[in-house]
């Protein structure tokens, strides 16, 4: 909507403190969006029952009460905003805003007003404080005149809030006329029964349903997941999290593979573990696991409060059962894969974010990268996207991959790397269909664009590879197809230079040895051999290695292995994600990745290795046939 009034820097008040955001009042209702993305509150015009203004410290507060009892507090308006917004709301929404006053007397006696799910304590018709009954964990009668209320304390308290309301007691004397009773049922008992009828009191002890041994990727561990009436609990060996359903923004059900399915619980505010915040709980279920669960719900609750939301029992795939029950209890919406399909008819494309490999899910309203770090990007938050060639070195393997840069309106950037070339058309068509701005769309559609570069750059030279070869000294023209990690190399090939380095050190040892022998022979000293057979074997080995000492500079470059193509493609990415990584550690990490790759993932690199081997053999045959004379590579004499 283009028409309406927009107010930046408006705080949403709640149990976990205040959250900054942007409020828009338009003819269709009221909308508030959290700053930086996350929680969105949309209030339809027809759902608004009452609007109030209140002067609070340093600002004005707009209160919006809905017909179903919910109440929202928006804080941060200026004095001049009050009259303008009051007139606009009355004209376009049809509700007259009322003025409420805040009690500052400090008196702790007054009256209680219960409206919907809000309890307001009034002192002389002025509001002293108010609490949400949805936050009440339990309540009990103390004596005959006191009612004790305890509030939920979970792990999603706002990051900037150090204090939280734990409990409160109300003293209701027998002479109270607001909650009139009798000798057997005093006013305090009447008040208690009223609170119990409006809250989930008593639901904190018994779970509606429990799922044991669930694998959660963030925060990592195996947990027992308990779903209660108003909250869920994650109980692990080392951690225990309690999360109010009011903090659950959305649920995502995304197939990972034939074996597993992701269920993501998006929170606002997030849970905290030490100094780490977790806005997304990423759960991984086995895709073929069938369960049968009975819910601990009375028939009365099923037919009243949870009518058309929950059933008495469920049987089916565990991720479907879990999602249906959690949706019914929390009221959160569920997002599933949309229209996007990858080249293999999947719902996501393989990519990497920072130093982590994962899956990028293009959804109808956003992108979601999983599993680590779980990153949700809404389409509305995107300024533009840009397709980039993988790397800048010109390696032939670079043409098999590309990068996707997503620039947000708040200037934040996300770079998704190592996306396979055959996913390019699927992604660009999806992004164009969603109306997102593609920065280099014109270039991508020309002959010099990204698509052409991805297809026709197989003959480019990798200067990084040439630098490694020159530094190491290419000692051999033999093929290196079997270059894999040996046991003494900790299972990780470090680099092509490591292999060459060993050859160079052996040659250096021979030169030093022959120099010493020459000096001894020149001095008339005979060099004895400790073991005749060993000396003979060393001499034979020395003769075999002598041809490597002199290399024909005009000979074609030898063929590279599949692992070397993989190393050259991934080395720069690994260094960017880990700037302090040493050369040896980079090689070791690449070797570990190579060993974990399946045959299908290695196939592009092995194909390039075979093509390079064919190239080398043909080039070598042409070179030998055109050679004017035989060269003795083992002759070191002048």
Coordinates of C-alpha atoms in Angstrom, one line a residue:
X1 CA 0.0 0.0 0.0
X2 CA 1.3 3.4 -1.0
X3 CA -1.2 5.5 1.1
X4 CA -1.0 5.7 4.9
X5 CA 1.2 7.2 7.6
X6 CA 4.6 5.7 8.3
X7 CA 6.4 6.1 11.7
X8 CA 10.0 4.9 12.1
X9 CA 11.6 4.1 15.4
X10 CA 8.5 2.7 17.1
X11 CA 9.0 0.2 19.9
X12 CA 6.8 -2.9 20.3
X13 CA 6.3 -3.5 24.0
X14 CA 6.1 -7.0 25.4
X15 CA 7.1 -9.5 28.1
X16 CA 10.7 -9.7 26.7
X17 CA 11.2 -5.9 26.7
X18 CA 10.9 -3.6 23.7
X19 CA 11.8 -4.2 20.0
X20 CA 12.5 -1.3 17.6
X21 CA 10.7 -1.3 14.3
X22 CA 8.6 0.6 11.9
X23 CA 4.8 1.2 12.2
X24 CA 2.5 1.9 9.3
X25 CA -1.2 2.9 9.7
X26 CA -3.2 2.5 6.5
X27 CA -6.9 2.4 5.5
X28 CA -6.8 -1.4 5.8
X29 CA -5.3 -1.6 9.3
X30 CA -2.0 -1.4 11.1
X31 CA 1.3 -3.1 10.3
X32 CA 4.5 -3.2 12.3
X33 CA 7.8 -4.6 11.1
X34 CA 10.8 -5.3 13.3
X35 CA 14.0 -3.4 12.4
X36 CA 16.4 -5.6 10.6
X37 CA 13.8 -8.2 9.7
X38 CA 12.1 -10.8 11.8
X39 CA 8.7 -10.4 13.5
X40 CA 5.9 -8.8 11.5
X41 CA 2.5 -7.8 13.1
X42 CA -0.4 -7.1 10.8
X43 CA -3.7 -6.0 12.3
X44 CA -6.8 -6.0 10.0
X45 CA -9.1 -3.0 10.3
X46 CA -12.1 -5.3 11.1
X47 CA -10.2 -6.9 14.1
X48 CA -9.6 -3.6 16.0
X49 CA -11.9 -3.2 19.0
X50 CA -10.3 -0.2 20.8
X51 CA -7.4 2.3 20.4
X52 CA -5.9 4.2 23.4
X53 CA -3.2 6.9 23.9
X54 CA -1.1 7.1 27.0
X55 CA 1.7 9.4 28.0
X56 CA 4.7 7.4 29.1
X57 CA 8.3 8.5 30.0
X58 CA 9.8 10.5 27.1
X59 CA 7.1 9.4 24.6
X60 CA 3.5 8.5 23.9
X61 CA 2.2 4.9 23.7
X62 CA -0.5 3.7 21.3
X63 CA -2.5 0.8 22.6
X64 CA -4.4 -1.4 20.1
X65 CA -6.9 -4.0 21.5
X66 CA -8.3 -6.6 19.2
X67 CA -11.7 -8.3 19.4
X68 CA -10.2 -11.6 20.4
X69 CA -8.6 -10.1 23.5
X70 CA -5.1 -9.5 22.2
X71 CA -3.4 -6.2 23.1
X72 CA -0.5 -4.5 21.4
X73 CA 1.6 -1.6 22.7
X74 CA 3.5 0.7 20.3
X75 CA 5.8 3.2 22.0
X76 CA 7.8 6.1 20.7
X77 CA 5.3 8.6 19.3
X78 CA 5.9 12.4 19.6
X79 CA 3.3 14.8 21.0
X80 CA 2.5 16.2 17.5
X81 CA 1.9 12.7 16.2
X82 CA -1.0 12.1 18.6
X83 CA -3.5 14.5 17.1
X84 CA -2.6 13.6 13.5
X85 CA -2.8 9.9 14.0
X86 CA -6.0 10.1 16.1
X87 CA -7.7 11.9 13.2
X88 CA -6.4 9.5 10.6
X89 CA -7.5 6.4 12.6
X90 CA -11.0 7.8 13.2
X91 CA -11.4 8.7 9.5
X92 CA -10.0 5.6 7.9
X93 CA -10.4 2.8 10.5
X94 CA -13.6 4.1 12.1
X95 CA -12.4 3.8 15.8
X96 CA -12.1 6.8 18.1
X97 CA -8.9 6.8 20.1
X98 CA -9.3 7.2 23.8
X99 CA -6.8 8.8 26.3
X100 CA -5.6 6.9 29.3
X101 CA -3.6 8.3 32.1
X102 CA -0.7 6.6 33.9
X103 CA -0.8 6.6 37.7
X104 CA 2.3 8.0 39.3
X105 CA 1.2 8.2 42.9
X106 CA 3.0 5.1 44.0
X107 CA -0.1 3.6 45.7
X108 CA -0.3 -0.2 45.8
X109 CA -4.1 -0.5 46.4
X110 CA -6.8 -0.1 43.8
X111 CA -9.0 -2.1 41.5
X112 CA -8.4 -4.8 38.9
X113 CA -9.7 -4.6 35.4
X114 CA -9.6 -7.8 33.2
X115 CA -10.2 -7.2 29.5
X116 CA -9.4 -10.1 27.2
X117 CA -6.0 -11.5 28.1
X118 CA -4.8 -8.3 29.9
X119 CA -5.0 -7.6 33.6
X120 CA -4.7 -3.9 34.5
X121 CA -4.2 -2.6 38.0
X122 CA -6.0 0.7 38.4
X123 CA -5.3 3.4 41.1
X124 CA -8.0 6.0 41.1
X125 CA -9.1 5.1 37.5
X126 CA -5.5 5.5 36.3
X127 CA -3.3 2.6 35.1
X128 CA -0.5 1.6 37.5
X129 CA 0.6 -1.5 35.5
X130 CA -0.7 -4.3 33.4
X131 CA 0.3 -7.9 32.7
X132 CA -0.6 -10.4 30.1
X133 CA -2.5 -13.4 31.4
X134 CA -0.9 -15.5 28.6
X135 CA 2.4 -15.2 30.5
X136 CA 1.0 -16.7 33.7
X137 CA 2.6 -20.1 34.4
X138 CA 0.7 -21.0 37.6
X139 CA -1.4 -19.4 40.3
X140 CA -2.5 -20.5 43.8
X141 CA -4.4 -19.3 46.8
X142 CA -2.3 -18.4 49.8
X143 CA -4.4 -18.4 52.9
X144 CA -7.9 -17.0 52.3
X145 CA -7.0 -13.5 51.0
X146 CA -3.8 -13.7 48.9
X147 CA -3.5 -14.9 45.3
X148 CA 0.0 -15.8 44.1
X149 CA 0.8 -15.6 40.3
X150 CA 4.0 -17.0 38.8
X151 CA 5.1 -16.0 35.3
X152 CA 6.8 -18.0 32.6
X153 CA 10.6 -17.6 32.5
X154 CA 12.0 -18.9 29.3
X155 CA 15.2 -18.6 27.2
X156 CA 13.9 -16.1 24.7
X157 CA 14.1 -13.0 26.9
X158 CA 15.2 -9.9 24.9
X159 CA 19.0 -9.6 24.6
X160 CA 19.1 -6.1 26.2
X161 CA 16.8 -6.9 29.1
X162 CA 18.5 -7.9 32.3
X163 CA 15.4 -8.2 34.5
X164 CA 12.1 -10.1 34.1
X165 CA 8.9 -10.3 36.1
X166 CA 8.9 -13.6 38.0
X167 CA 5.9 -13.4 40.3
X168 CA 3.3 -11.1 41.9
X169 CA 0.8 -11.4 44.8
X170 CA -2.6 -9.7 45.1
X171 CA -4.2 -9.2 48.5
X172 CA -8.0 -9.4 48.2
X173 CA -9.7 -8.8 51.5
X174 CA -13.0 -10.5 52.4
X175 CA -14.7 -7.1 52.3
X176 CA -13.9 -6.8 48.5
X177 CA -17.0 -6.1 46.5
X178 CA -15.5 -6.5 43.0
X179 CA -15.1 -10.2 43.4
X180 CA -18.0 -10.9 45.7
X181 CA -18.2 -14.4 47.4
X182 CA -19.4 -16.1 50.5
X183 CA -18.0 -18.0 53.5
X184 CA -17.1 -21.1 51.5
X185 CA -15.8 -19.1 48.5
X186 CA -14.1 -15.9 49.5
X187 CA -13.4 -13.0 47.0
X188 CA -9.8 -14.2 46.6
X189 CA -11.1 -17.6 45.4
X190 CA -13.4 -15.9 43.0
X191 CA -10.5 -13.9 41.5
X192 CA -8.4 -17.1 41.3
X193 CA -11.1 -19.0 39.4
X194 CA -11.4 -16.0 37.0
X195 CA -7.6 -16.1 36.3
X196 CA -7.6 -19.9 35.9
X197 CA -10.4 -19.7 33.3
X198 CA -8.4 -17.3 31.2
X199 CA -4.9 -18.9 31.3
X200 CA -3.0 -22.1 30.8
X201 CA -2.5 -22.6 34.5
X202 CA -1.7 -26.2 35.3
X203 CA -0.4 -27.0 31.8
X204 CA 3.3 -26.6 32.7
X205 CA 3.5 -29.9 34.5
X206 CA 2.3 -32.4 31.9
X207 CA 3.3 -32.2 28.2
X208 CA 0.7 -32.6 25.5
X209 CA 3.1 -34.8 23.6
X210 CA 6.8 -35.7 23.8
X211 CA 9.3 -36.7 21.0
X212 CA 12.4 -38.5 22.3
X213 CA 16.0 -38.5 20.9
X214 CA 15.5 -35.7 18.3
X215 CA 18.6 -34.6 16.4
X216 CA 18.9 -30.8 16.5
X217 CA 21.6 -29.2 14.5
X218 CA 21.4 -25.7 16.0
X219 CA 21.8 -25.6 19.0
X220 CA 23.6 -28.9 18.3
X221 CA 22.7 -32.0 20.3
X222 CA 20.1 -34.7 20.9
X223 CA 17.1 -33.5 22.8
X224 CA 13.8 -34.6 24.2
X225 CA 11.2 -32.2 22.8
X226 CA 8.2 -31.6 24.9
X227 CA 5.2 -29.7 23.5
X228 CA 3.1 -28.1 26.2
X229 CA 0.0 -25.9 26.0
X230 CA 1.8 -22.6 25.9
X231 CA 5.5 -23.4 25.5
X232 CA 7.9 -26.1 24.2
X233 CA 10.9 -27.5 26.1
X234 CA 14.1 -28.9 24.7
X235 CA 15.8 -31.2 27.2
X236 CA 19.3 -32.3 26.4
X237 CA 22.2 -33.8 28.3
X238 CA 24.0 -30.4 28.7
X239 CA 21.2 -27.9 27.8
X240 CA 17.6 -27.2 28.7
X241 CA 15.6 -24.6 26.8
X242 CA 12.1 -23.4 27.5
X243 CA 10.4 -21.4 24.7
X244 CA 7.1 -19.6 24.8
X245 CA 4.9 -20.1 21.7
X246 CA 4.5 -16.3 21.6
X247 CA 8.2 -16.3 20.5
X248 CA 7.6 -18.7 17.6
X249 CA 7.3 -16.6 14.4
X250 CA 7.1 -19.3 11.8
X251 CA 7.7 -23.0 11.1
X252 CA 9.5 -24.3 8.0
X253 CA 9.3 -27.9 6.7
X254 CA 12.0 -28.4 4.0
X255 CA 13.1 -31.8 2.6
X256 CA 16.8 -32.2 2.8
X257 CA 17.3 -35.5 0.9
X258 CA 15.7 -38.9 0.6
X259 CA 17.0 -39.7 4.1
X260 CA 16.3 -36.5 6.1
X261 CA 13.9 -33.6 6.4
X262 CA 14.5 -30.2 8.1
X263 CA 12.0 -28.7 10.4
X264 CA 13.0 -25.1 11.4
X265 CA 11.4 -23.2 14.3
X266 CA 12.0 -19.4 13.7
X267 CA 12.1 -17.4 17.0
X268 CA 11.8 -13.7 17.8
X269 CA 13.4 -13.0 20.2
X270 CA 15.9 -15.8 19.9
X271 CA 17.1 -18.2 22.5
X272 CA 20.5 -17.6 24.1
X273 CA 23.3 -20.1 25.0
X274 CA 26.2 -18.2 26.6
X275 CA 26.9 -15.3 24.2
X276 CA 25.4 -17.1 21.2
X277 CA 21.9 -16.2 20.0
X278 CA 19.9 -18.8 18.1
X279 CA 17.0 -17.3 16.0
X280 CA 16.4 -20.6 14.3
X281 CA 16.1 -24.1 15.8
X282 CA 17.1 -26.5 13.1
X283 CA 15.7 -30.0 13.6
X284 CA 16.7 -32.9 11.4
X285 CA 14.2 -35.8 11.2
X286 CA 14.6 -39.2 9.4
X287 CA 12.3 -38.9 6.4
X288 CA 10.9 -42.5 6.6
X289 CA 10.3 -42.7 10.4
X290 CA 6.7 -43.4 11.1
X291 CA 5.3 -42.6 14.6
X292 CA 2.0 -43.0 16.5
X293 CA 1.2 -40.3 19.1
X294 CA -1.8 -39.7 21.4
X295 CA -2.2 -36.2 22.7
X296 CA -2.8 -35.5 26.4
X297 CA -5.9 -33.4 25.7
X298 CA -9.4 -33.6 27.2
X299 CA -12.4 -33.9 25.0
X300 CA -13.5 -30.5 26.2
X301 CA -10.4 -28.8 25.0
X302 CA -10.4 -30.6 21.7
X303 CA -14.0 -29.5 21.0
X304 CA -13.6 -25.9 22.2
X305 CA -10.2 -24.3 22.2
X306 CA -8.5 -26.6 19.7
X307 CA -11.4 -27.4 17.4
X308 CA -10.2 -27.8 13.8
X309 CA -6.6 -27.3 15.1
X310 CA -5.7 -30.6 16.8
X311 CA -6.8 -34.2 16.8
X312 CA -6.7 -36.7 19.7
X313 CA -4.1 -38.8 18.0
X314 CA -1.7 -38.8 15.0
X315 CA 0.0 -41.5 13.0
X316 CA 2.4 -40.7 10.1
X317 CA 5.8 -39.5 9.3
X318 CA 7.5 -38.0 12.3
X319 CA 8.2 -34.6 10.7
X320 CA 4.6 -34.3 9.6
X321 CA 3.2 -35.3 13.0
X322 CA 5.6 -32.9 14.9
X323 CA 4.8 -30.0 12.6
X324 CA 1.0 -30.5 12.8
X325 CA 1.0 -30.7 16.6
X326 CA 3.3 -27.7 17.0
X327 CA 1.3 -25.6 14.5
X328 CA -2.0 -26.5 16.4
X329 CA -0.6 -25.5 19.8
X330 CA 1.4 -22.4 18.8
X331 CA -0.8 -21.1 16.0
X332 CA 2.3 -20.4 13.8
X333 CA 2.1 -20.8 10.1
X334 CA 4.1 -23.4 8.2
X335 CA 6.2 -22.7 5.1
X336 CA 6.9 -25.5 2.7
X337 CA 8.9 -25.6 -0.6
X338 CA 7.3 -23.6 -3.4
X339 CA 7.6 -23.7 -7.2
X340 CA 11.4 -23.8 -7.5
X341 CA 13.0 -27.0 -8.7
X342 CA 16.7 -27.7 -9.1
X343 CA 18.3 -29.5 -12.1
X344 CA 17.8 -32.7 -10.2
X345 CA 14.2 -31.9 -9.4
X346 CA 15.1 -31.0 -5.8
X347 CA 14.0 -28.1 -3.7
X348 CA 17.4 -26.6 -3.0
X349 CA 20.8 -26.1 -4.6
X350 CA 24.1 -26.9 -3.1
X351 CA 26.2 -23.9 -2.1
X352 CA 28.5 -22.5 0.6
X353 CA 28.1 -19.5 2.9
X354 CA 31.2 -18.2 4.5
X355 CA 33.2 -21.4 5.3
X356 CA 30.2 -23.7 5.6
X357 CA 28.7 -26.0 2.9
X358 CA 25.0 -26.4 2.8
X359 CA 21.7 -26.0 0.9
X360 CA 20.1 -22.9 -0.4
X361 CA 16.3 -23.1 -0.6
X362 CA 14.6 -20.6 -2.9
X363 CA 11.2 -20.2 -1.3
X364 CA 8.1 -18.2 -2.4
X365 CA 8.9 -15.3 0.0
X366 CA 12.6 -15.7 0.7
X367 CA 15.8 -17.7 0.6
X368 CA 16.8 -20.0 3.4
X369 CA 20.4 -21.4 3.8
X370 CA 20.7 -24.5 5.9
X371 CA 22.0 -26.0 8.1
X372 CA 24.8 -23.8 9.4
X373 CA 24.6 -20.9 9.8
X374 CA 20.8 -21.0 9.3
X375 CA 20.2 -17.8 7.3
X376 CA 16.7 -16.5 6.3
X377 CA 16.5 -13.7 3.7
X378 CA 13.0 -12.4 2.8
X379 CA 12.4 -11.1 -0.7
X380 CA 11.2 -7.8 0.7
X381 CA 14.5 -7.2 2.3
X382 CA 16.6 -7.7 -0.9
X383 CA 17.9 -4.7 -2.7
X384 CA 19.4 -6.6 -5.6
X385 CA 21.1 -9.9 -6.5
X386 CA 24.1 -10.4 -8.7
X387 CA 25.5 -13.5 -10.5
X388 CA 29.2 -13.7 -10.4
X389 CA 31.7 -16.1 -12.0
X390 CA 33.4 -18.4 -9.5
X391 CA 36.8 -17.0 -8.7
X392 CA 38.9 -14.6 -10.8
X393 CA 41.9 -16.7 -11.6
X394 CA 40.5 -18.1 -14.8
X395 CA 40.8 -21.8 -13.8
X396 CA 39.0 -24.2 -16.1
X397 CA 37.2 -25.7 -13.1
X398 CA 35.9 -22.3 -12.2
X399 CA 33.6 -22.4 -15.2
X400 CA 31.7 -25.2 -13.6
X401 CA 30.5 -23.0 -10.7
X402 CA 29.2 -19.5 -10.0
X403 CA 28.4 -17.3 -7.0
X404 CA 25.2 -15.6 -6.1
X405 CA 25.5 -12.2 -4.3
X406 CA 22.4 -11.0 -2.4
X407 CA 22.6 -7.4 -1.3
X408 CA 20.0 -6.3 1.3
X409 CA 18.4 -2.9 1.7
X410 CA 20.3 -2.4 5.0
X411 CA 23.6 -2.8 3.0
X412 CA 24.3 -6.2 4.4
X413 CA 25.5 -8.8 1.9
X414 CA 25.3 -12.6 1.6
X415 CA 27.6 -14.4 -0.9
X416 CA 26.5 -17.9 -1.8
X417 CA 29.4 -19.6 -3.4
X418 CA 30.1 -22.8 -5.4
X419 CA 26.7 -23.2 -7.0
X420 CA 26.9 -25.7 -9.9
X421 CA 26.7 -24.3 -13.4
X422 CA 23.7 -26.4 -14.4
X423 CA 21.6 -24.6 -11.7
X424 CA 22.1 -21.2 -13.3
X425 CA 19.1 -21.1 -15.6
X426 CA 16.8 -22.5 -12.8
X427 CA 17.9 -19.8 -10.4
X428 CA 17.8 -16.8 -12.7
X429 CA 14.3 -17.7 -14.0
X430 CA 13.0 -18.1 -10.4
X431 CA 14.5 -14.7 -9.4
X432 CA 13.2 -13.0 -12.5
X433 CA 9.7 -14.4 -11.8
X434 CA 9.8 -13.0 -8.3
X435 CA 10.5 -9.5 -9.7
X436 CA 13.8 -9.1 -7.9
X437 CA 16.4 -6.7 -9.3
X438 CA 19.3 -8.5 -11.0
X439 CA 22.2 -6.1 -11.1
X440 CA 24.0 -7.7 -14.1
X441 CA 21.0 -9.0 -15.9
X442 CA 21.9 -7.3 -19.1
X443 CA 25.4 -8.6 -19.1
X444 CA 24.2 -12.1 -18.2
X445 CA 22.0 -12.2 -21.3
X446 CA 24.8 -11.1 -23.7
X447 CA 27.5 -13.2 -25.3
X448 CA 29.9 -11.8 -22.8
X449 CA 27.7 -12.5 -19.8
X450 CA 27.9 -14.8 -16.9
X451 CA 26.2 -17.7 -18.6
X452 CA 28.6 -17.6 -21.5
X453 CA 31.5 -17.3 -19.2
X454 CA 30.3 -20.3 -17.3
X455 CA 30.2 -22.3 -20.5
X456 CA 33.1 -21.2 -22.6
X457 CA 36.0 -20.7 -20.2
X458 CA 37.4 -24.3 -20.0
X459 CA 40.7 -23.3 -21.7
X460 CA 41.6 -20.5 -19.3
X461 CA 44.9 -20.7 -17.5
X462 CA 45.1 -20.7 -13.7
X463 CA 48.0 -18.4 -12.6
X464 CA 47.9 -19.8 -9.1
X465 CA 48.5 -23.3 -10.5
X466 CA 51.4 -22.0 -12.6
X467 CA 52.9 -20.2 -9.6
X468 CA 52.8 -23.5 -7.6
X469 CA 54.4 -25.4 -10.4
X470 CA 57.1 -22.9 -10.9
X471 CA 57.9 -22.6 -7.2
X472 CA 58.0 -26.4 -6.7
X473 CA 59.9 -27.2 -9.9
X474 CA 58.0 -29.6 -12.1
X475 CA 60.3 -32.6 -11.8
X476 CA 58.3 -35.2 -13.8
X477 CA 56.3 -35.6 -17.0
X478 CA 54.5 -38.6 -15.7
X479 CA 50.7 -38.5 -15.0
X480 CA 49.5 -37.8 -11.5
X481 CA 46.2 -39.5 -11.6
X482 CA 46.7 -41.4 -8.4
X483 CA 47.7 -38.4 -6.3
X484 CA 45.8 -39.2 -3.0
X485 CA 46.6 -38.9 0.7
X486 CA 48.9 -41.6 2.1
X487 CA 48.6 -42.8 5.8
X488 CA 51.7 -40.9 6.8
X489 CA 50.1 -37.7 5.5
X490 CA 47.3 -37.7 8.1
X491 CA 44.8 -38.6 5.3
X492 CA 45.1 -35.2 3.6
X493 CA 47.0 -34.3 0.4
X494 CA 48.4 -30.9 1.2
X495 CA 49.1 -29.7 -2.4
X496 CA 50.9 -30.5 -5.6
X497 CA 53.9 -28.6 -4.2
X498 CA 54.1 -31.1 -1.3
X499 CA 54.6 -34.0 -3.7
X500 CA 57.1 -32.1 -5.7
X501 CA 58.8 -31.0 -2.6
X502 CA 59.6 -34.5 -1.7
X503 CA 61.1 -35.2 -5.1
X504 CA 63.2 -32.0 -4.8
X505 CA 64.5 -33.0 -1.4
X506 CA 65.6 -36.4 -2.7
X507 CA 67.4 -34.8 -5.6
X508 CA 69.1 -32.4 -3.2
X509 CA 70.3 -35.3 -1.1
X510 CA 71.9 -36.9 -4.1
X511 CA 73.7 -33.7 -5.1
X512 CA 75.1 -33.3 -1.6
X513 CA 76.2 -36.9 -1.4
X514 CA 77.9 -36.9 -4.8
X515 CA 79.7 -33.6 -3.9
X516 CA 81.1 -35.2 -0.8
X517 CA 82.2 -38.3 -2.7
X518 CA 83.9 -36.1 -5.4
X519 CA 85.8 -34.2 -2.7
X520 CA 87.0 -37.5 -1.1
X521 CA 88.0 -39.0 -4.5
X522 CA 89.9 -35.8 -5.4
X523 CA 91.8 -36.1 -2.1
X524 CA 92.8 -39.7 -2.8
X525 CA 90.5 -41.2 -0.2
X526 CA 88.5 -44.3 -1.1
X527 CA 84.9 -44.2 0.2
X528 CA 84.0 -47.5 1.7
X529 CA 80.4 -48.9 1.4
X530 CA 78.8 -50.3 4.5
X531 CA 76.7 -52.8 2.6
X532 CA 77.4 -53.8 -0.9
X533 CA 73.8 -54.6 -1.9
X534 CA 72.5 -51.4 -0.4
X535 CA 75.2 -49.4 -2.3
X536 CA 74.3 -51.1 -5.5
X537 CA 70.6 -50.5 -5.0
X538 CA 71.3 -46.8 -4.2
X539 CA 73.4 -46.5 -7.4
X540 CA 70.7 -48.1 -9.5
X541 CA 68.1 -45.8 -7.9
X542 CA 70.4 -42.8 -8.5
X543 CA 70.7 -43.7 -12.1
X544 CA 67.0 -43.9 -12.5
X545 CA 66.4 -40.6 -10.9
X546 CA 69.1 -38.8 -12.9
X547 CA 66.8 -38.1 -15.9
X548 CA 64.6 -35.9 -13.6
X549 CA 67.5 -33.5 -12.9
X550 CA 67.2 -31.9 -16.3
X551 CA 63.8 -31.0 -17.8
X552 CA 63.2 -30.0 -21.4
X553 CA 61.6 -26.5 -21.0
X554 CA 59.9 -26.8 -24.4
X555 CA 58.0 -30.0 -23.4
X556 CA 54.3 -29.8 -22.8
X557 CA 53.0 -29.4 -19.3
X558 CA 52.1 -32.7 -17.7
X559 CA 48.4 -33.6 -16.9
X560 CA 46.8 -32.8 -13.6
X561 CA 44.8 -35.1 -11.4
X562 CA 41.2 -34.6 -10.4
X563 CA 42.2 -33.6 -6.9
X564 CA 44.4 -30.9 -8.3
X565 CA 41.6 -29.4 -10.3
X566 CA 39.4 -29.5 -7.1
X567 CA 42.2 -27.9 -5.1
X568 CA 42.7 -25.0 -7.5
X569 CA 38.9 -24.4 -7.6
X570 CA 38.4 -24.4 -3.8
X571 CA 41.7 -23.0 -2.4
X572 CA 40.8 -19.3 -2.7
X573 CA 37.3 -19.9 -1.1
X574 CA 38.9 -21.7 1.8
X575 CA 41.5 -18.9 2.3
X576 CA 38.8 -16.2 2.2
X577 CA 36.7 -18.0 4.8
X578 CA 39.8 -18.7 7.0
X579 CA 42.3 -15.9 6.5
X580 CA 44.8 -17.1 9.1
X581 CA 45.0 -20.6 7.7
X582 CA 48.5 -21.8 6.8
X583 CA 49.5 -23.3 3.4
X584 CA 49.8 -26.8 4.9
X585 CA 46.4 -26.5 6.8
X586 CA 44.7 -25.4 3.6
X587 CA 46.0 -28.4 1.8
X588 CA 45.0 -30.7 4.6
X589 CA 41.5 -29.3 4.7
X590 CA 41.2 -29.7 0.9
X591 CA 42.3 -33.3 1.2
X592 CA 39.7 -34.0 3.8
X593 CA 37.0 -32.5 1.7
X594 CA 38.1 -34.6 -1.3
X595 CA 38.0 -37.8 0.7
X596 CA 34.4 -37.1 1.9
X597 CA 33.1 -36.4 -1.6
X598 CA 31.1 -39.0 -3.4
X599 CA 31.7 -40.2 -6.9
X600 CA 29.1 -37.9 -8.4
X601 CA 30.7 -34.9 -6.8
X602 CA 34.2 -35.9 -8.0
X603 CA 33.0 -36.6 -11.5
X604 CA 33.4 -33.1 -13.0
X605 CA 37.0 -32.9 -11.7
X606 CA 37.8 -36.5 -12.9
X607 CA 36.4 -35.6 -16.3
X608 CA 38.7 -32.6 -16.5
X609 CA 41.6 -34.8 -15.4
X610 CA 40.9 -37.3 -18.2
X611 CA 40.6 -34.5 -20.8
X612 CA 43.9 -33.0 -19.5
X613 CA 45.5 -36.5 -19.7
X614 CA 44.4 -36.8 -23.3
X615 CA 45.6 -33.4 -24.1
X616 CA 49.0 -34.1 -22.6
X617 CA 49.5 -37.4 -24.5
X618 CA 48.5 -35.8 -27.8
X619 CA 50.8 -32.8 -27.2
X620 CA 53.6 -35.1 -26.1
X621 CA 53.3 -37.2 -29.2
X622 CA 53.4 -34.1 -31.5
X623 CA 56.3 -32.8 -29.6
X624 CA 58.4 -36.0 -29.9
X625 CA 57.6 -36.4 -33.6
X626 CA 58.7 -32.8 -34.3
X627 CA 61.9 -33.0 -32.2
X628 CA 65.0 -32.5 -34.4
X629 CA 67.2 -34.7 -32.3
X630 CA 67.2 -36.9 -29.3
X631 CA 68.0 -35.2 -26.0
X632 CA 69.7 -37.1 -23.3
X633 CA 67.9 -35.8 -20.2
X634 CA 70.4 -37.5 -17.8
X635 CA 73.5 -35.7 -19.2
X636 CA 74.6 -33.1 -16.6
X637 CA 78.0 -32.5 -18.2
X638 CA 78.7 -29.2 -19.9

